[in-house]
Coordinates of C-alpha atoms in Angstrom, one line a residue:
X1 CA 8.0 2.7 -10.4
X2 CA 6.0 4.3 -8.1
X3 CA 3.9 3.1 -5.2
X4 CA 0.0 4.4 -4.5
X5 CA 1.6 7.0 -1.9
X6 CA 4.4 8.0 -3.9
X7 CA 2.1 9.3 -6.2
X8 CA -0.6 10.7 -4.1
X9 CA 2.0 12.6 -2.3
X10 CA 3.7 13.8 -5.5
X11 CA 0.2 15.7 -7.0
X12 CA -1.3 16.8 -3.7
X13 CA -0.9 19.9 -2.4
X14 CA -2.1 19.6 1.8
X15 CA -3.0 23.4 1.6
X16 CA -5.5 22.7 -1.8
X17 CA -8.8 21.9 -2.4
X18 CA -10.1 18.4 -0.6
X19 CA -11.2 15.7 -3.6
X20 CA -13.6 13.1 -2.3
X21 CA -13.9 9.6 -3.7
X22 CA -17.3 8.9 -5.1
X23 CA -17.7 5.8 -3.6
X24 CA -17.3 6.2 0.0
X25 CA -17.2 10.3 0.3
X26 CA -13.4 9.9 2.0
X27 CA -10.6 12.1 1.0
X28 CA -8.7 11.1 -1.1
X29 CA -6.1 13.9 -1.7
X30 CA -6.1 18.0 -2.2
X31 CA -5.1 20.1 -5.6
X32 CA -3.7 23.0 -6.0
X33 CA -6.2 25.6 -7.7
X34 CA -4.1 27.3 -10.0
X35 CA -4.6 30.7 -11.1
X36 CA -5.0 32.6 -14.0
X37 CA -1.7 34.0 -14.1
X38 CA 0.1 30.6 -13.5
X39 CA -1.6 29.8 -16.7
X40 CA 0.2 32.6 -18.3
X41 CA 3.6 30.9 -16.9
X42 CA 2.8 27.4 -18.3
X43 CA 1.7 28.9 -21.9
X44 CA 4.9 31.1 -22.3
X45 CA 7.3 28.2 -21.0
X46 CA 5.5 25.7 -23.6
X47 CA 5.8 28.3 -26.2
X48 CA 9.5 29.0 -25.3
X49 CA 9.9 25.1 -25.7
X50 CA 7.9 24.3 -28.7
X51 CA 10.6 24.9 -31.6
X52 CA 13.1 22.9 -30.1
X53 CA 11.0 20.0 -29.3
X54 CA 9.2 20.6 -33.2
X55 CA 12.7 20.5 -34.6
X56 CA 13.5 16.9 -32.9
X57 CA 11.6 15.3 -35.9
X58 CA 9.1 12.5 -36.0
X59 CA 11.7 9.7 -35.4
X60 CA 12.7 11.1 -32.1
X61 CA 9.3 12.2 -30.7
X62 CA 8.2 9.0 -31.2
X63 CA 10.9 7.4 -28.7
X64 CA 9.6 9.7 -26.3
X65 CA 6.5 8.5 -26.8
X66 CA 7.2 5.3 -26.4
X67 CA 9.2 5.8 -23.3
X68 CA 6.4 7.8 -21.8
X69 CA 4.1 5.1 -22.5
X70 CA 6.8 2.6 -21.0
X71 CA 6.7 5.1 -18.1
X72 CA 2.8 4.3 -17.7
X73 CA 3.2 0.2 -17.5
X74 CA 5.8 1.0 -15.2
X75 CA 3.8 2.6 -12.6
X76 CA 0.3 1.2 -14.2
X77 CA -1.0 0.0 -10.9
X78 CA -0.3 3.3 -8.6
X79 CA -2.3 5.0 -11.3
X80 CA -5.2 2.8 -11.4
X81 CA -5.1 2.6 -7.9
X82 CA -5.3 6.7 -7.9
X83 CA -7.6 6.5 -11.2
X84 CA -10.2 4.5 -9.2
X85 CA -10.3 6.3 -5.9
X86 CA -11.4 9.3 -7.2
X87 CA -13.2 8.2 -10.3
X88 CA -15.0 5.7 -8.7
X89 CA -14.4 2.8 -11.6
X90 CA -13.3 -0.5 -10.5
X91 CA -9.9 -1.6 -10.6
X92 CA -9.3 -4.6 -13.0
X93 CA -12.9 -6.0 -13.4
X94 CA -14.4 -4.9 -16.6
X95 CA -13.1 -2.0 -18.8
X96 CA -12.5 0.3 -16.0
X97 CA -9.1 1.8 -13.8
X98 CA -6.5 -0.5 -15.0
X99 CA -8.4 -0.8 -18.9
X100 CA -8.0 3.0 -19.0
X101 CA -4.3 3.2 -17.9
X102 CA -3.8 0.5 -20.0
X103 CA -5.0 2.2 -22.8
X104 CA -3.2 5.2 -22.2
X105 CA -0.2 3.0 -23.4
X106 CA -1.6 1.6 -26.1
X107 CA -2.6 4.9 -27.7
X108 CA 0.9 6.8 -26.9
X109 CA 2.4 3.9 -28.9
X110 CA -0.2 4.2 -31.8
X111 CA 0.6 7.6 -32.3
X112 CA 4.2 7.1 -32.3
X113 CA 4.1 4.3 -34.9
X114 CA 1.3 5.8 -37.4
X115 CA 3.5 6.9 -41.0
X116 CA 2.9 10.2 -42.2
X117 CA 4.6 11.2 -44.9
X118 CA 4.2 14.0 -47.6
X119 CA 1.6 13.7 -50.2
X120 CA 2.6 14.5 -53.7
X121 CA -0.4 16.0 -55.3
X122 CA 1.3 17.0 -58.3
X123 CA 3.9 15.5 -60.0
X124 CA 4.0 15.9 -64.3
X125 CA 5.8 18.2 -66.7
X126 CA 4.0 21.1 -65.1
X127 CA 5.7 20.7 -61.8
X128 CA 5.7 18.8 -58.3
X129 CA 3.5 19.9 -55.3
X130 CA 3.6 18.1 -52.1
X131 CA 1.1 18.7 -49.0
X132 CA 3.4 18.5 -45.7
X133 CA 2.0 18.6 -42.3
X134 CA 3.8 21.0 -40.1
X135 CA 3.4 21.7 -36.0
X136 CA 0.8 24.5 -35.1
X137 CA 2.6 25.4 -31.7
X138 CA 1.0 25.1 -28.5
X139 CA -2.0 22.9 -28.0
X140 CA -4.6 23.8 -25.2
X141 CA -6.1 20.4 -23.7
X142 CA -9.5 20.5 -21.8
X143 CA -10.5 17.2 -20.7
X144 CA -13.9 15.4 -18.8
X145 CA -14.3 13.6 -15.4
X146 CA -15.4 10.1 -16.9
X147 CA -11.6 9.1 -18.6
X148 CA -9.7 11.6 -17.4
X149 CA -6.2 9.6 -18.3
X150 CA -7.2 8.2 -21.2
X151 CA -8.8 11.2 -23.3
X152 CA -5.6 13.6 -22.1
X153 CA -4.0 10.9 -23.9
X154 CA -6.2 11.2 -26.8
X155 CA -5.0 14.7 -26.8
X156 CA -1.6 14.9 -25.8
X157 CA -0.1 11.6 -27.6
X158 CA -1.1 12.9 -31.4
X159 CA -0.2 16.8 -30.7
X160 CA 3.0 16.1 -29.0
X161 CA 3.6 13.6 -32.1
X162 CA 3.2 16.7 -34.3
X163 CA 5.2 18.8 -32.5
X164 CA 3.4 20.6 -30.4
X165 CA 3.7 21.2 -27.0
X166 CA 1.0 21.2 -24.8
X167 CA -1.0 22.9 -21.6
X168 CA -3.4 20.3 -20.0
X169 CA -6.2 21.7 -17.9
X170 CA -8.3 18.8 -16.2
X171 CA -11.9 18.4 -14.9
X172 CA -12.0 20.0 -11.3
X173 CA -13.8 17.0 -10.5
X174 CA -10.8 14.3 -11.7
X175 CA -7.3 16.6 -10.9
X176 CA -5.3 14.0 -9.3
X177 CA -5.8 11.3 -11.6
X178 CA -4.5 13.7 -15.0
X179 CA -1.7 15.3 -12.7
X180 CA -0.8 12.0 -11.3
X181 CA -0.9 10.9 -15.3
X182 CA 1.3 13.8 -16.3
X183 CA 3.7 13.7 -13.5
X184 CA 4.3 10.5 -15.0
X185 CA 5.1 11.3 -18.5
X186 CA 7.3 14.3 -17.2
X187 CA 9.9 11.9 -15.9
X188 CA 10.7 10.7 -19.9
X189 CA 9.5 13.7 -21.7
X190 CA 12.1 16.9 -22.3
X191 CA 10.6 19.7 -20.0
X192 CA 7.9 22.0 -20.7
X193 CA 6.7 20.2 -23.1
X194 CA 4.0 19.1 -21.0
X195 CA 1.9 21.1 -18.7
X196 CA -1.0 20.7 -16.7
X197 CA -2.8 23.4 -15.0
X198 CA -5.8 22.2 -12.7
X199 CA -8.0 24.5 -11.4
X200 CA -11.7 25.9 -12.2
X201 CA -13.7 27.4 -15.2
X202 CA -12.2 30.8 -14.9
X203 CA -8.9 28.7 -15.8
X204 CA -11.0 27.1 -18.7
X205 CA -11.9 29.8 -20.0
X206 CA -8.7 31.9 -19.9
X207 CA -7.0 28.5 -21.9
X208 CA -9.7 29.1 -24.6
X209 CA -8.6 32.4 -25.1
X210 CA -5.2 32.8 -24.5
X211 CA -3.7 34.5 -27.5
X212 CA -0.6 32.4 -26.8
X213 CA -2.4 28.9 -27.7
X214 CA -2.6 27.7 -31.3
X215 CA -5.2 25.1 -30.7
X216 CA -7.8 24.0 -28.4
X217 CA -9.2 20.1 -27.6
X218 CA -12.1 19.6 -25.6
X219 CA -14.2 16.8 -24.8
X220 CA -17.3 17.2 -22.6
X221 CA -20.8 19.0 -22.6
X222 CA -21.9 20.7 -25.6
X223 CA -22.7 24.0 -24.0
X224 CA -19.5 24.2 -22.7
X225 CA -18.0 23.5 -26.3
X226 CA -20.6 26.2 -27.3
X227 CA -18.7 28.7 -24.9
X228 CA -15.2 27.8 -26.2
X229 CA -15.7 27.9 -29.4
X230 CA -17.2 31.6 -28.7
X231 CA -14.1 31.9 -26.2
X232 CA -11.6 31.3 -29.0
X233 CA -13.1 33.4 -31.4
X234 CA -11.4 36.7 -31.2
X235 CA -7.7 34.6 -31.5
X236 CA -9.0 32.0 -34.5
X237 CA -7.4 29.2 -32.4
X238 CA -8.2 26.0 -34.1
X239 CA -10.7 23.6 -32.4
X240 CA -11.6 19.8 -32.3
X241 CA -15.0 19.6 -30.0
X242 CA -16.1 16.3 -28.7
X243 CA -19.7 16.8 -27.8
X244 CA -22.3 15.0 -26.1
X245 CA -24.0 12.1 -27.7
X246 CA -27.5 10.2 -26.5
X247 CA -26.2 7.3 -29.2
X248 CA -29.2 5.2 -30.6
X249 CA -29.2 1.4 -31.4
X250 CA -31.5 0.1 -33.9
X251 CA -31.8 -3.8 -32.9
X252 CA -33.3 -5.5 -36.1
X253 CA -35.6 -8.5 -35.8
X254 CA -33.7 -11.0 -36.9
X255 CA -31.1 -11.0 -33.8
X256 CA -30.3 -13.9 -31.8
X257 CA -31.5 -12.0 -28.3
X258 CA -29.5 -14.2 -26.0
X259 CA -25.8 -13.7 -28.4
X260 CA -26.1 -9.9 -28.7
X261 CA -27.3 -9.2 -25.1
X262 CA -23.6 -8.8 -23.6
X263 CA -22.4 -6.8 -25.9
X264 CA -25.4 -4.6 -26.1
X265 CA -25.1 -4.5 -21.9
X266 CA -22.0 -3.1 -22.2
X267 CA -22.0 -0.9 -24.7
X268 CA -24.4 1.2 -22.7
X269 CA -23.2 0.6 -18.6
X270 CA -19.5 1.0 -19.6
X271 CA -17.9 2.6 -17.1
X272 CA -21.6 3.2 -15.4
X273 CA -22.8 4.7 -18.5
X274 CA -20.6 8.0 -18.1
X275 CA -19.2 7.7 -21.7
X276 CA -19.8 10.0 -24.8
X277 CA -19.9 7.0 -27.1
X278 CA -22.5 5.1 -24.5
X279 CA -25.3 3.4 -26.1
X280 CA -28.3 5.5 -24.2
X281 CA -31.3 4.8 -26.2
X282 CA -32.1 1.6 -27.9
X283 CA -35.0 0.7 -30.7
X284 CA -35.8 -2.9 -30.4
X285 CA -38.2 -4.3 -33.1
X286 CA -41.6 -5.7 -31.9
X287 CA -40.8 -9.1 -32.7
X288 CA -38.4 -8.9 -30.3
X289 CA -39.1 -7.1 -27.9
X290 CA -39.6 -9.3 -24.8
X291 CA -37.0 -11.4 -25.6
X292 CA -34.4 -8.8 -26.0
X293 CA -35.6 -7.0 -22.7
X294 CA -35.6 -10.4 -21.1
X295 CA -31.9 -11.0 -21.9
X296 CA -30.4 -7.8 -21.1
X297 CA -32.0 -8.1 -17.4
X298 CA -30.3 -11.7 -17.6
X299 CA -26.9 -10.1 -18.3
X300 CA -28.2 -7.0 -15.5
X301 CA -28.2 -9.5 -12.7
X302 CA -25.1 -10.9 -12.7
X303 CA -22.8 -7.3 -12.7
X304 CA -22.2 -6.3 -8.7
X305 CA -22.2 -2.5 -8.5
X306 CA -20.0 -1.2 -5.4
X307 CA -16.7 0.0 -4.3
X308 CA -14.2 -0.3 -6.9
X309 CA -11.6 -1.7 -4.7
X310 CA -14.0 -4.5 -3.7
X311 CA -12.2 -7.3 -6.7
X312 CA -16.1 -8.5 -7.7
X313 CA -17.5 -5.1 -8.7
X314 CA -17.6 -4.7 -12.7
X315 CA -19.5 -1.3 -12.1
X316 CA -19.0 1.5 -9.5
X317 CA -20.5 4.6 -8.5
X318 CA -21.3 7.9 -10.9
X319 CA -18.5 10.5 -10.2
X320 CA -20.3 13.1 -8.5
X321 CA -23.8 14.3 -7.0
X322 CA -24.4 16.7 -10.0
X323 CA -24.6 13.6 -12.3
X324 CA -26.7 11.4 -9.9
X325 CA -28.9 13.7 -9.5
X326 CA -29.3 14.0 -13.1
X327 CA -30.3 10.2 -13.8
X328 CA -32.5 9.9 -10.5
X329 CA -34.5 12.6 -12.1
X330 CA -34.9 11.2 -15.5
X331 CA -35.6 7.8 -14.3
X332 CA -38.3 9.1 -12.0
X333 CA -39.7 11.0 -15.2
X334 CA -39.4 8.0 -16.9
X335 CA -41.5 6.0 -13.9
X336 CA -43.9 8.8 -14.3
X337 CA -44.2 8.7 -18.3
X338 CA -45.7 5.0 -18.2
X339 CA -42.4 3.4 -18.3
X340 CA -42.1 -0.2 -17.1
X341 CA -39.0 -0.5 -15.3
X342 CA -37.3 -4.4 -15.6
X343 CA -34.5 -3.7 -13.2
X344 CA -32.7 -1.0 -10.7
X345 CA -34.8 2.9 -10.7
X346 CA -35.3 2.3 -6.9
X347 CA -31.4 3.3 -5.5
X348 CA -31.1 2.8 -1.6
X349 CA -31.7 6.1 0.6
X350 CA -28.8 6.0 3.2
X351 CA -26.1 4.2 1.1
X352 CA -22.8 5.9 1.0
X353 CA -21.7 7.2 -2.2
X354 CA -22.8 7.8 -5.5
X355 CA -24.6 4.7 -6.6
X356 CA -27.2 4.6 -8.6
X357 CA -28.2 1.2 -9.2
X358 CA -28.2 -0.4 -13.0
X359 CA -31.5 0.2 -14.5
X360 CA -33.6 -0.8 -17.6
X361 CA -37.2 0.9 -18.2
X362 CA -39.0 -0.6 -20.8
X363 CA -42.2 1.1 -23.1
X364 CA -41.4 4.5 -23.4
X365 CA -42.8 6.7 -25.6
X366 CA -39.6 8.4 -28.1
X367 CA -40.1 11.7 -26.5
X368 CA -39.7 10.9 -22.7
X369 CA -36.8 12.7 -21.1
X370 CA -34.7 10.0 -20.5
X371 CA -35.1 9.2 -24.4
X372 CA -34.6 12.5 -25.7
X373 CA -31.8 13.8 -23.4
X374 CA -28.4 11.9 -22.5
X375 CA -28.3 10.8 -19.0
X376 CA -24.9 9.8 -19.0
X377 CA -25.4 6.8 -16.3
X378 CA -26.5 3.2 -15.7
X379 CA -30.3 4.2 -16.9
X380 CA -30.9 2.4 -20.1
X381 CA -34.5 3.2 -22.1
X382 CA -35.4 0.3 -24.2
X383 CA -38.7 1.9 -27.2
X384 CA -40.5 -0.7 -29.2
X385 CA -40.6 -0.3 -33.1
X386 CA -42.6 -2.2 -35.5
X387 CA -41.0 -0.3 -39.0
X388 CA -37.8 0.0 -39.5
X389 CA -38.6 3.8 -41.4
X390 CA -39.4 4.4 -38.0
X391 CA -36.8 3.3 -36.2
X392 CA -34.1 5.4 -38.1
X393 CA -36.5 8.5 -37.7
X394 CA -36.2 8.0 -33.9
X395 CA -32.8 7.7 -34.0
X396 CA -32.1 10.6 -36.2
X397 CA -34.5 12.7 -34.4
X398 CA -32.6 14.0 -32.4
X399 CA -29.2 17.0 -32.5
X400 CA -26.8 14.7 -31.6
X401 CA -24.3 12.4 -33.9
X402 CA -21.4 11.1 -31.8
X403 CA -21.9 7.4 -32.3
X404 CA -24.7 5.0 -33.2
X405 CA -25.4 1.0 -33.8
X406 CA -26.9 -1.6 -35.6
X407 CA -27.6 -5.4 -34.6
X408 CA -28.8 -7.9 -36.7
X409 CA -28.0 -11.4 -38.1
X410 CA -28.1 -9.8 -42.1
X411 CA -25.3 -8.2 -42.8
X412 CA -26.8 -6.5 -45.5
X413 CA -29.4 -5.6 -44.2
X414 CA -27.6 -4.0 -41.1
X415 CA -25.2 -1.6 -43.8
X416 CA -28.1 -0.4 -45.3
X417 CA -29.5 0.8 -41.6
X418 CA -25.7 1.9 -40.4
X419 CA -25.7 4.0 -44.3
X420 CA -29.0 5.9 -43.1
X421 CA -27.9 6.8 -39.6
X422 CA -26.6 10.3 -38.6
X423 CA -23.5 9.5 -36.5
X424 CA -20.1 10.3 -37.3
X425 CA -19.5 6.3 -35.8
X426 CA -21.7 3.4 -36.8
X427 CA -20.8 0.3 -35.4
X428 CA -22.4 -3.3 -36.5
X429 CA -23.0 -5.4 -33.7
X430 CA -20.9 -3.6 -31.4
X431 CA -21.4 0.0 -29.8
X432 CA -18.3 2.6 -28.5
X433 CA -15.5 0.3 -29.6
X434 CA -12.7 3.0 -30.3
X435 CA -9.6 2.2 -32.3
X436 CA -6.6 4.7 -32.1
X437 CA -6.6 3.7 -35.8
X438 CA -9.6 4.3 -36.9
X439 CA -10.6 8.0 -37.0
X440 CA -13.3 9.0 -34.2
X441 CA -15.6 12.4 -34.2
X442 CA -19.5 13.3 -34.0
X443 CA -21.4 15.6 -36.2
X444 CA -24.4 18.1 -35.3
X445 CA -24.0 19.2 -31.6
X446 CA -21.9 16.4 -30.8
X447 CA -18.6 18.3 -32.2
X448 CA -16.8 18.4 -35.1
X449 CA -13.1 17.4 -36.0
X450 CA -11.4 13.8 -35.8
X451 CA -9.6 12.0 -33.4
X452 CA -7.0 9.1 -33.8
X453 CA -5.0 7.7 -36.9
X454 CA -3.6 9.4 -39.2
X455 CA -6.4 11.9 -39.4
X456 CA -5.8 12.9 -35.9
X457 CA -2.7 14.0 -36.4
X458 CA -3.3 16.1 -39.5
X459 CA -6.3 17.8 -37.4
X460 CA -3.1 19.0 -34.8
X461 CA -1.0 20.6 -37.5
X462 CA -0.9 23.0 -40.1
X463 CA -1.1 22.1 -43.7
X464 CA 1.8 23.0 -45.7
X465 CA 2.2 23.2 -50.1
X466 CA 5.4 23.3 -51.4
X467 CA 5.0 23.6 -55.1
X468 CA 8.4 23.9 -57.5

């Protein structure tokens, strides 16, 4: 088990590049930028690992994965502790530091214990044909700045599963918390089976096209998904994208304002709003309007924003000044589109760190910026419907279709709305509850491919007939 320091002082390099936490602005440690031909290194040494690793079979990678996710409870609080400094997420309060590294665990275990076993597709007096699932080889991992531990997971639990091996390169914004995460599972997993690689988008790139990597996950921006998929061309190296969202909720107007006001709170201002799966518009019906906005500034008031090491923050600050500046401008374009702002749009001017403070802006038209493009932070637009044709041409209106929600008291009524939405996720009552058993991916520009269950393990290996 490993202390904070121990940690730290395991995946900083003194002579690297100076991280800052996005609370305060203090150091928190320095990374090694790696280069592209260090790159080159990890890929052949994965590669040169791979077939040994593939041929331990299911039963025994899944011990290591359940040692490696014994390896995280071990030394769960050093990597929350790490997770939160330069993150910015709150320790324990809410689903934040120690929510993540907890479900970092949860998910390595998952994977281990899914079954997967051949499917006989044929099996008469013509002959017997079975549809295996076989390792690809080396998996490329490219991962975001929001849940840095827990989407490497996402990636690394189901293709080391399969048998691959894999190369992890993290957001330059969130190093220490995936190489404090890796350095972790090395202690319990055979070596070179897991890399990680931090450094910048020449690195990125160079991952995306290495001729020497069978696979590549990503989870971020959709331009930059654009530009691997283009990246990855030339070698036909398999891809699962996940995208950016702008998720819609359609609230119905038979709710019970005051029971669904938590839920909906959180489904858009987890983790500040700096999730894919975020709710970050939401359709309210006229008859409930002002009770629904009334509620959710209820539920607003009592969530302290500040340092996450402070134990009564539930929300902390956005990760860096790219991303703040981001929602300060579409909230002031929302002030200046007519929108009535219920709580927060007015952040303090000489406050350290990144906070921007939680806000709801009420009776905006469908096509004000923060409507129509994802802010990714604690800026919630609440539109007013009156049909509810209208309300699932709003939501579908837009390019995006990572996740989506209904809420209502019917639960008829609420399938038929979730049947009509374009998402590749519809929840009921709910919004951004993930399962590592139930199969997650978006549709238009918010990716392609599936994560988790059983289905995320078939999307990190090759299909295999054997006919006789």
């Amino acid at each position: 088990m490993s202390t904070y320091q121990d940690l730290l002082a395991a995946v900083t390099d003194p002579s690297g590049r100076e991280i800052l936490d996005p609370a305060t602005g203090e150091v928190v440690g320095s990374v090694h930028e790696s280069t592209v031909a260090e790159l080159d290194d990890a890929v052949a040494a994965a590669r040169a690992a791979q077939p040994e690793w593939a041929g331990l079979g299911h039963a025994k990678r899944s011990e290591y994965l359940h040692r490696a996710a014994d390896a995280v409870e071990a030394n769960a609080e050093a990597l929350a502790e790490l997770l939160s400094r330069e993150q910015g997420k709150p320790i324990k309060n809410g689903p934040n530091a120690a929510f993540e590294v907890g479900a970092c665990a949860v998910w390595l275990r998952a994977n281990a214990d899914f079954p997967l076993e051949p499917e006989v597709l044929v099996d008469d007096e013509s002959g017997r044909a079975e549809l295996h699932y076989v390792p690809l080889g080396v998996v490329g991992a490219i991962g975001p700045w929001n849940w840095p531990m827990m989407i490497t997971v996402w990636q690394v639990a189901a293709s080391l599963r399969m048998g691959n091996t894999v190369v992890v390169k993290p957001s330059e914004y969130t190093p220490l918390s995936v190489l404090g995460l890796i350095h972790v599972l090395n202690q319990v997993l055979p070596a070179d089976v897991l890399h990680v690689v931090p450094g910048g988008g020449e690195v990125g790139k160079a991952l995306s096209e290495h001729d020497g990597v069978d696979k590549i996950m990503f989870t971020g921006s959709t331009k930059t998904g654009q530009a691997i998929m283009r990246s990855a061309a030339d070698g036909l190296a398999r891809l699962t994208l996940e995208l950016g969202g702008n998720d819609a909720g359609v609230v119905l107007p038979d709710v019970d304002p005051q029971a669904i006001a938590g839920d909906l709170f959180w489904g858009a201002f987890i983790n500040t709003g700096q999730t894919c799966a975020a709710l970050k518009r939401l359709y309210v019906h006229e008859d409930v309007y002002d009770s629904v906005c009334e509620a959710l500034v209820g539920v607003a008031q009592q969530m302290p924003m500040g340092n996450g090491r402070e134990e009564q923050n539930v929300l902390g600050p956005l990760q860096n000044k790219q991303q703040y500046d981001i929602v300060a401008g579409l909230v002031e374009d929302a002030k200046q589109g007519g929108g009535r702002v219920l709580i927060g749009g007015d952040p303090e001017p000489d406050q350290p760190g990144y906070f921007y403070p939680t806000t709801l802006v009420a009776d905006l038209p469908d096509d004000n910026p923060l409507v129509a493009q994802e802010q990714f932070g604690p800026a919630l637009p609440i539109i007013k419907y009156s049909d509810v044709e209208d309300a699932i041409r709003m939501a579908n209106g837009l390019d995006v279709g990572l996740g989506a929600s209904v809420w209502g008291s019917d639960p008829d009524a609420a399938m038929a709305v979730a049947q009509r939405l374009e998402a590749g996720t519809v929840w009921i009552n709910k919004h951004g509850a993930v399962d590592p058993r139930v199969p997650f991916g978006g549709i238009k520009s918010s990716g392609y491919g599936l994560e988790f269950g059983v289905e995320g393990l078939k999307s990190v290996a090759a299909s295999k007939v054997i006919s006789r």
